Amino acid sequence: MIPSTGGFLAQDFEIVKQPGLTYRMDLDGDCVRGLVDGREALRQAIFRILQTERYQYVIYPWWYGIETMDLYGEPVNWVCAELERRITEALLMDDRIIKVTDFAHDTSVKGTVHTVFTVHTIYGMITAEREVNI
């Protein structure tokens, strides 16, 4: 006897979004304490994505993180434009992030590009930054 599957896809399904509950990282004290949800969890996720080098850690999927290792030795103008693209690409993998705008690059320190930008999320706007040695 073959099981009947007709009508299975005709049923109504309710898709429930899971909470973004995660452990709170205390960056000053180098420890993990308590839990966070919502905007603070997303702020922490943005930090983690931007601090993780893509393809370097087996524990993370191939799409997680940002590539910065190949920016060393490249011209500053190219690095600034490429950072905008790579930051946007890395952050848009999170479905809570809508867009990334308002990039400002500070190249006053030799060999370093400090980038500040705005992340538009479902919780509002979050200002973030990333510094890259070139």
PDB file of C-alpha atoms in Angstrom:
ATOM      1  CA  MET A   1       0.000   0.000   0.000  1.00  0.00           C
ATOM      2  CA  ILE A   2       1.375   3.423  -1.001  1.00  0.00           C
ATOM      3  CA  PRO A   3       0.754   6.320   1.419  1.00  0.00           C
ATOM      4  CA  SER A   4      -1.475   9.101   0.146  1.00  0.00           C
ATOM      5  CA  THR A   5       0.171  12.486  -0.229  1.00  0.00           C
ATOM      6  CA  GLY A   6      -2.449  14.239  -2.320  1.00  0.00           C
ATOM      7  CA  GLY A   7      -3.792  17.281  -0.512  1.00  0.00           C
ATOM      8  CA  PHE A   8      -0.771  17.632   1.769  1.00  0.00           C
ATOM      9  CA  LEU A   9       0.365  20.779  -0.034  1.00  0.00           C
ATOM     10  CA  ALA A  10      -3.182  22.137  -0.150  1.00  0.00           C
ATOM     11  CA  GLN A  11      -3.242  22.496   3.625  1.00  0.00           C
ATOM     12  CA  ASP A  12      -2.806  25.919   5.174  1.00  0.00           C
ATOM     13  CA  PHE A  13       0.508  26.372   6.931  1.00  0.00           C
ATOM     14  CA  GLU A  14       1.377  29.124   9.348  1.00  0.00           C
ATOM     15  CA  ILE A  15       4.992  30.220   9.211  1.00  0.00           C
ATOM     16  CA  VAL A  16       6.118  31.440  12.598  1.00  0.00           C
ATOM     17  CA  LYS A  17       9.251  33.564  12.835  1.00  0.00           C
ATOM     18  CA  GLN A  18      11.582  32.395  15.577  1.00  0.00           C
ATOM     19  CA  PRO A  19      12.897  34.978  18.053  1.00  0.00           C
ATOM     20  CA  GLY A  20      16.408  36.321  17.584  1.00  0.00           C
ATOM     21  CA  LEU A  21      17.268  35.401  21.166  1.00  0.00           C
ATOM     22  CA  THR A  22      21.002  34.968  21.636  1.00  0.00           C
ATOM     23  CA  TYR A  23      23.608  35.162  24.344  1.00  0.00           C
ATOM     24  CA  ARG A  24      24.804  38.665  25.324  1.00  0.00           C
ATOM     25  CA  MET A  25      28.469  39.241  24.551  1.00  0.00           C
ATOM     26  CA  ASP A  26      30.188  41.581  26.991  1.00  0.00           C
ATOM     27  CA  LEU A  27      32.953  42.948  24.783  1.00  0.00           C
ATOM     28  CA  ASP A  28      34.612  44.968  27.550  1.00  0.00           C
ATOM     29  CA  GLY A  29      34.777  42.118  30.051  1.00  0.00           C
ATOM     30  CA  ASP A  30      35.411  39.358  27.502  1.00  0.00           C
ATOM     31  CA  CYS A  31      32.576  37.195  28.785  1.00  0.00           C
ATOM     32  CA  VAL A  32      29.065  36.066  27.923  1.00  0.00           C
ATOM     33  CA  ARG A  33      26.277  37.051  30.307  1.00  0.00           C
ATOM     34  CA  GLY A  34      22.526  36.745  29.957  1.00  0.00           C
ATOM     35  CA  LEU A  35      20.422  36.900  26.805  1.00  0.00           C
ATOM     36  CA  VAL A  36      19.430  39.588  24.304  1.00  0.00           C
ATOM     37  CA  ASP A  37      16.703  39.830  21.692  1.00  0.00           C
ATOM     38  CA  GLY A  38      15.551  42.261  19.034  1.00  0.00           C
ATOM     39  CA  ARG A  39      17.643  45.327  18.238  1.00  0.00           C
ATOM     40  CA  GLU A  40      20.507  44.481  20.606  1.00  0.00           C
ATOM     41  CA  ALA A  41      20.762  40.929  19.229  1.00  0.00           C
ATOM     42  CA  LEU A  42      20.936  42.341  15.706  1.00  0.00           C
ATOM     43  CA  ARG A  43      23.601  44.887  16.727  1.00  0.00           C
ATOM     44  CA  GLN A  44      25.633  41.984  18.105  1.00  0.00           C
ATOM     45  CA  ALA A  45      25.055  39.943  14.919  1.00  0.00           C
ATOM     46  CA  ILE A  46      26.336  42.854  12.796  1.00  0.00           C
ATOM     47  CA  PHE A  47      29.462  43.050  14.960  1.00  0.00           C
ATOM     48  CA  ARG A  48      30.077  39.307  14.663  1.00  0.00           C
ATOM     49  CA  ILE A  49      29.584  39.255  10.887  1.00  0.00           C
ATOM     50  CA  LEU A  50      32.002  42.141  10.370  1.00  0.00           C
ATOM     51  CA  GLN A  51      34.657  40.648  12.670  1.00  0.00           C
ATOM     52  CA  THR A  52      34.608  37.182  11.068  1.00  0.00           C
ATOM     53  CA  GLU A  53      36.868  36.624   8.079  1.00  0.00           C
ATOM     54  CA  ARG A  54      34.935  34.726   5.422  1.00  0.00           C
ATOM     55  CA  TYR A  55      36.180  31.221   4.461  1.00  0.00           C
ATOM     56  CA  GLN A  56      38.646  31.078   7.394  1.00  0.00           C
ATOM     57  CA  TYR A  57      36.640  29.061   9.926  1.00  0.00           C
ATOM     58  CA  VAL A  58      35.080  25.670   9.275  1.00  0.00           C
ATOM     59  CA  ILE A  59      32.365  26.277  11.857  1.00  0.00           C
ATOM     60  CA  TYR A  60      30.789  29.100   9.793  1.00  0.00           C
ATOM     61  CA  PRO A  61      28.966  28.579   6.481  1.00  0.00           C
ATOM     62  CA  TRP A  62      30.639  29.898   3.304  1.00  0.00           C
ATOM     63  CA  TRP A  63      28.327  32.934   3.135  1.00  0.00           C
ATOM     64  CA  TYR A  64      29.039  34.164   6.695  1.00  0.00           C
ATOM     65  CA  GLY A  65      31.511  36.979   7.381  1.00  0.00           C
ATOM     66  CA  ILE A  66      33.441  39.441   5.261  1.00  0.00           C
ATOM     67  CA  GLU A  67      36.565  39.103   3.112  1.00  0.00           C
ATOM     68  CA  THR A  68      39.336  41.561   4.019  1.00  0.00           C
ATOM     69  CA  MET A  69      42.568  39.567   3.751  1.00  0.00           C
ATOM     70  CA  ASP A  70      43.053  40.336   0.052  1.00  0.00           C
ATOM     71  CA  LEU A  71      42.742  44.119   0.576  1.00  0.00           C
ATOM     72  CA  TYR A  72      46.287  44.411   1.941  1.00  0.00           C
ATOM     73  CA  GLY A  73      48.557  46.365  -0.405  1.00  0.00           C
ATOM     74  CA  GLU A  74      45.752  47.602  -2.642  1.00  0.00           C
ATOM     75  CA  PRO A  75      45.166  51.305  -3.541  1.00  0.00           C
ATOM     76  CA  VAL A  76      43.121  53.204  -0.953  1.00  0.00           C
ATOM     77  CA  ASN A  77      40.429  54.374  -3.405  1.00  0.00           C
ATOM     78  CA  TRP A  78      39.806  50.830  -4.585  1.00  0.00           C
ATOM     79  CA  VAL A  79      39.723  49.516  -1.006  1.00  0.00           C
ATOM     80  CA  CYS A  80      37.067  52.085  -0.001  1.00  0.00           C
ATOM     81  CA  ALA A  81      34.787  51.146  -2.896  1.00  0.00           C
ATOM     82  CA  GLU A  82      35.352  47.432  -2.374  1.00  0.00           C
ATOM     83  CA  LEU A  83      34.683  47.708   1.375  1.00  0.00           C
ATOM     84  CA  GLU A  84      31.284  49.262   0.669  1.00  0.00           C
ATOM     85  CA  ARG A  85      30.367  46.375  -1.615  1.00  0.00           C
ATOM     86  CA  ARG A  86      31.681  43.678   0.710  1.00  0.00           C
ATOM     87  CA  ILE A  87      30.089  45.121   3.856  1.00  0.00           C
ATOM     88  CA  THR A  88      26.741  45.450   2.103  1.00  0.00           C
ATOM     89  CA  GLU A  89      26.968  41.912   0.704  1.00  0.00           C
ATOM     90  CA  ALA A  90      27.928  40.409   4.075  1.00  0.00           C
ATOM     91  CA  LEU A  91      25.209  42.169   6.060  1.00  0.00           C
ATOM     92  CA  LEU A  92      22.360  41.619   3.590  1.00  0.00           C
ATOM     93  CA  MET A  93      22.650  37.869   4.211  1.00  0.00           C
ATOM     94  CA  ASP A  94      20.741  38.527   7.451  1.00  0.00           C
ATOM     95  CA  ASP A  95      17.018  38.819   6.636  1.00  0.00           C
ATOM     96  CA  ARG A  96      16.529  41.419   9.393  1.00  0.00           C
ATOM     97  CA  ILE A  97      18.714  43.901   7.492  1.00  0.00           C
ATOM     98  CA  ILE A  98      17.027  45.923   4.748  1.00  0.00           C
ATOM     99  CA  LYS A  99      19.893  47.997   3.342  1.00  0.00           C
ATOM    100  CA  VAL A 100      23.271  49.545   4.180  1.00  0.00           C
ATOM    101  CA  THR A 101      23.908  53.220   3.380  1.00  0.00           C
ATOM    102  CA  ASP A 102      25.816  56.407   4.283  1.00  0.00           C
ATOM    103  CA  PHE A 103      29.363  55.095   4.051  1.00  0.00           C
ATOM    104  CA  ALA A 104      32.105  57.438   5.302  1.00  0.00           C
ATOM    105  CA  HIS A 105      35.762  56.463   5.023  1.00  0.00           C
ATOM    106  CA  ASP A 106      38.562  57.883   7.158  1.00  0.00           C
ATOM    107  CA  THR A 107      42.016  57.341   5.675  1.00  0.00           C
ATOM    108  CA  SER A 108      43.914  59.802   7.887  1.00  0.00           C
ATOM    109  CA  VAL A 109      45.922  57.019   9.565  1.00  0.00           C
ATOM    110  CA  LYS A 110      48.452  55.582   7.128  1.00  0.00           C
ATOM    111  CA  GLY A 111      47.744  51.971   6.225  1.00  0.00           C
ATOM    112  CA  THR A 112      44.235  51.936   7.714  1.00  0.00           C
ATOM    113  CA  VAL A 113      40.749  52.568   6.351  1.00  0.00           C
ATOM    114  CA  HIS A 114      38.122  53.239   9.008  1.00  0.00           C
ATOM    115  CA  THR A 115      34.589  52.968   7.607  1.00  0.00           C
ATOM    116  CA  VAL A 116      31.416  54.136   9.354  1.00  0.00           C
ATOM    117  CA  PHE A 117      27.998  53.351   7.880  1.00  0.00           C
ATOM    118  CA  THR A 118      24.285  53.069   8.639  1.00  0.00           C
ATOM    119  CA  VAL A 119      22.475  49.733   8.677  1.00  0.00           C
ATOM    120  CA  HIS A 120      18.718  49.964   8.042  1.00  0.00           C
ATOM    121  CA  THR A 121      16.991  47.097   9.853  1.00  0.00           C
ATOM    122  CA  ILE A 122      13.506  45.979  10.774  1.00  0.00           C
ATOM    123  CA  TYR A 123      14.226  47.512  14.211  1.00  0.00           C
ATOM    124  CA  GLY A 124      15.353  50.901  12.868  1.00  0.00           C
ATOM    125  CA  MET A 125      18.740  52.333  11.946  1.00  0.00           C
ATOM    126  CA  ILE A 126      21.978  51.138  13.543  1.00  0.00           C
ATOM    127  CA  THR A 127      25.336  52.850  13.077  1.00  0.00           C
ATOM    128  CA  ALA A 128      28.235  50.444  12.645  1.00  0.00           C
ATOM    129  CA  GLU A 129      31.916  50.632  11.775  1.00  0.00           C
ATOM    130  CA  ARG A 130      34.763  48.501  10.474  1.00  0.00           C
ATOM    131  CA  GLU A 131      38.485  49.186  10.322  1.00  0.00           C
ATOM    132  CA  VAL A 132      40.742  47.461   7.801  1.00  0.00           C
ATOM    133  CA  ASN A 133      44.528  47.512   7.609  1.00  0.00           C
ATOM    134  CA  ILE A 134      45.814  47.964   4.085  1.00  0.00           C
TER     135      ILE A 134
END
